[in-house]
Amino acid sequence: MPHKVINDFSITIGTINGSGSQTANVTLLRALFKMGIPVSGKNLFPSNIQGLPTWYTIRVSKDGFIARRDEHEIVVAMNPNTFTHDLAEVLPGGAFFYADDIKLPIGRTDIAVYPMPVKTLARAADVTPNLRDYIANMVYVGVLAQILGIEPDKIEQALSFHFKGKEAPIRSNMSVIQAAFDWAAQNLTKADPYQVEPMDATAGYIMTDGNTAAALGSIYGGVQFAAWYPITPASSLAEALNVYLPKLRKTADGKQTYAVLQAEDELAAIGMAVGAGWAGLRAMTSTSGPGISLMTEYAGLAYFAEVPVVVWDVQRVGPSTGLPTRTAQGDLTQIYFLGHGDTNQVMLLPGTVQECFEFGWKAFDLAEHLQTPVFVLSDLDLGMNQWMSKPFEYPDTPMDRGKVLWEEDLEKLNGLWARYKDVDGDGISYRTLPGNRHPAAAYFTRGTGHDENARYSEEADNWEQNLLRLKKKYETARGLVPRPVLDAVEGAQIGIIAFGSSTPAVEEARVLLRQEGGPKSDFLRLRALPCTPEVRQFVESHERVYVVESNRDGQLHQILTVALPDQATKLRSACHTDGLPLTARWVKDAILAQEVK
Amino acid sequence: MMATPAPAQVNKVGLTKLDYKGAPSTLCQGCGHNSIASQIIAACYEMDVVPEKVMKFSGIGCSSKSPTYFLNRSFGFNSLHGRMAPLATGAVFADLSVRALGVSGDGDTASIGMGGFKHAMRRNVPMVYIVENNGVYGLTKGQFSATAEEGLQLKHQGVNQYMPVDICMEALAAQATFVARSFAGDPKQVKELIKIAFAHNGIAVLDIISPCVTFNNQENAFHSYAWGKDHEAPLHEIAFVPKLAEIQLEGEFEEGTVREVTMHDGSTVILKKLERDYDPTDRARAFQVLEEAQKNNWLVTGLIYINPQKPTLTDMHNLPETPLNRLTEADLRPRPETIAQINAMMF
Ligand SMILES: Cc1ncc(C[n+]2csc(CCOP(=O)(O)OP(=O)(O)O)c2C)c(N)n1
Ligand code: SF4
Ligand SMILES: [Mg+2]
């Protein structure tokens, strides 16, 4: 063997949806993570329950890069329908593993080829016949482990986690893995350069997905009411609430300090959340693009009637039903103005799993402080894939319940208060909550024109003053939302702005740019809209700023162009969407292409 | 010298009827919705309801405006067209001691809001759900609603070709635990039914035929006051309201009898009041009564169905004694030591 490539390659596994391969894939990912090697996993799955092709890519990167790559050094072919395609994907010098019951021509001599007796080994396994297909996937786990050097005890840890410590499934899966491992040791000769070796680069990290993190963050934010309607890729967020709320949020006498409702549709899901938020509960809903479309009218009402509510949009590819199981950052402009008439919404843009947790609780503080909807935009990549992440951090600020007047407050005010009066000059007025027994507590909430006392009004002046106050409130929001994260280097020639799950690709692209003699770059990772002053400063201090994002039209670029009209000519859009997370190579090429212009 | 006014009469919670009033109505004079608002006021006063212990909800429509016209001292939320049910569903969790009272229209409930309506039934949301049913879209000026009867002719709409939705039937089919129908012109029954509805622990649907004096006033209209007159028969039915005055039934409307009522435009409605010995706990019988009424072209009024046994939506959630909206950070944020456990639960 000419050379070794250690901890720096991608493995892509082609299987059939519904065949149970996810357990095998995640087991590999987790075992590598437990070996201390930085890893990322991307699940490329179809919108179907069973039968269509699905691919899973694991990237190991000694340098800690976790963006998607579209080069495949190692390919595992378990699906006869994609066998030929998968074979063609292997990089020259790479390795091709395949189930040996697939009798199709191979004809490549520039790669190492490893047949695997999947059926034979599965048949020999000590499981009921109906589990044989499922367990067959463990054959490639064992063979890869042997050829690449993945430690079996780490695989066992991963399985134990997956099966929540249940002995029987751990044992049966491990026995197949061991059999495959032994078979490979006796029958295969290593003919490729790729190998893993233990490192110490994942100590102190956890591995989880953004939706779980979002649910947990919401729980630490004190969520009291959640309503949702199933939709990929958001469902697992609400499902995680159902898993963790009972563990974390029962009173000493076993009562629930929360309620989760599966609504009849998204019209109702947000309606319920708005009702609960209006009545003083920390209320949320979680959905994806099509659900956001249905939630639009209520989002406008909540903005106008000033009701706190948190809406998670785990974005997928639109327009329309689009590619429901693929990722994009395409709901930005829709949500920025969500609602008819003059509407501005507050948006948080988590860029990591840890931030999904953090924004999970912060969103409630912002929503209640500002008495307005707060949208948190995650996406399928961030929400559903497994990511290595810094551990969740306990909230570092106390809950902010905003300006709420209870009985004793009204007593002090002699009952004199006005629901929509800007007492403090920040555009945020005081509210009361149902159940308040003070005779002056009640007010009437409406989506129609109203005066400071919440009385119905068609007065031109009342209307305009109220809308101007809402605008002032939005300015207050600008001062409160999470600031961007800036990574500046000496002598940067360009600036890059990106957000959310595009971050890893941008971070790696900055290194690639340097390796290829491209410009040095500063990076501003945007974490919220409206833009805070740092965004203007960043653009002002660079000659050219690339706005990198995963959508067709450069939606953030559009928003920044309007937000910073005098700087607009400096902003360059680098946008792309095909349903897959951006790669560093694409980002680098997109920037270089415009640099030579 | 000024005369000392006679002390106003107060109820058991020390309030006068004025304390239950709302803003002056901006609905048309003679609109059935106004009669219903008056009966909500009367019922709440007589039941010694503490207004602060009520929250009012509505969708959009003339009917949905009416929560402004009663119970000024109660919280209220006039929401979106067809979306009252989910709003109330979320709000009822905040403080279980506060009663929810919703007012919707036939368009608001049986057209755009049908989904939410039916799901509020099956969840047994603890609320009084009043439909002010006039068979038209009042606020948008007289289009057919889904409860308009087949063959109804309206000025700019032509002839309705579709079968009407029977709100009580829909409620019953969706597992409502309280279904009643009344007629805005029968204030005594409206008030009594509101009282029973308030006492019911669960969803209480009150379909109140409430004539629109301005748009649904054809001679032959089911929801018109005139229709009743031509359709006297032995069930508890609805009447029409003459323009500029709310239609009121004269004298006692006895159980088991039929009344024909003249509407504002001279058309009539036939009301059949349920028999005194009618058993409202029998769901199959309730369906039967509604079916018979449909066949006979009358509207049966009274308490059609009640099942007080079913747990309500909030009963199912094992909530603490303290209202959820009074819980504080100490109750809502898991303790700091749990974060390490949670991190350990991740891989
Ligand atoms: C989403 C939406 N579509 C349409 C309307 C217009 N609209 C307002 S009220 C109404 C119908 C109201 O009818 P109903 O609920 O029967 O109330 P009524 O006025 O008859 O009491 C309509 C269609 C609206 N407000 N919102
Ligand atoms: S239009 Fe009809 S429903 Fe509306 S207020 Fe007038 S009478 Fe009542
Ligand atoms: Mg109507």
PDB file of C-alpha atoms and ligand atoms in Angstrom, chain B residues 26-33 62-63 134 136 138-139 211-215, ligand 2:
ATOM      1  CA  THR B  26     -72.901  48.710  16.729  1.00  0.00           C
ATOM      2  CA  LEU B  27     -74.959  45.936  15.145  1.00  0.00           C
ATOM      3  CA  CYS B  28     -78.124  46.692  13.183  1.00  0.00           C
ATOM      4  CA  GLN B  29     -81.129  47.507  15.226  1.00  0.00           C
ATOM      5  CA  GLY B  30     -83.206  44.398  15.511  1.00  0.00           C
ATOM      6  CA  CYS B  31     -80.296  42.037  14.924  1.00  0.00           C
ATOM      7  CA  GLY B  32     -80.855  38.768  16.735  1.00  0.00           C
ATOM      8  CA  HIS B  33     -77.266  38.932  17.992  1.00  0.00           C
ATOM      9  CA  CYS B  62     -71.255  40.560  13.063  1.00  0.00           C
ATOM     10  CA  SER B  63     -71.821  37.769  15.582  1.00  0.00           C
ATOM     11  CA  ASN B 134     -78.511  33.589  10.753  1.00  0.00           C
ATOM     12  CA  VAL B 136     -76.000  34.385   5.973  1.00  0.00           C
ATOM     13  CA  GLY B 138     -73.927  39.401   7.759  1.00  0.00           C
ATOM     14  CA  LEU B 139     -70.721  41.371   7.919  1.00  0.00           C
ATOM     15  CA  PRO B 211     -82.191  36.425  12.424  1.00  0.00           C
ATOM     16  CA  CYS B 212     -80.276  38.926  10.360  1.00  0.00           C
ATOM     17  CA  VAL B 213     -82.755  41.747   9.807  1.00  0.00           C
ATOM     18  CA  THR B 214     -80.744  43.182   6.991  1.00  0.00           C
ATOM     19  CA  PHE B 215     -79.871  40.317   4.710  1.00  0.00           C
TER      20      PHE B 215
HETATM   21  S1  SF4 C   2     -76.048  42.677   8.997  1.00  0.00           S
HETATM   22 FE1  SF4 C   2     -77.399  41.165   9.892  1.00  0.00          FE
HETATM   23  S2  SF4 C   2     -76.075  40.009  11.262  1.00  0.00           S
HETATM   24 FE2  SF4 C   2     -75.012  41.900  10.816  1.00  0.00          FE
HETATM   25  S3  SF4 C   2     -75.595  43.290  12.432  1.00  0.00           S
HETATM   26 FE3  SF4 C   2     -77.017  43.621  10.763  1.00  0.00          FE
HETATM   27  S4  SF4 C   2     -78.693  42.307  11.255  1.00  0.00           S
HETATM   28 FE4  SF4 C   2     -77.040  41.604  12.473  1.00  0.00          FE
END
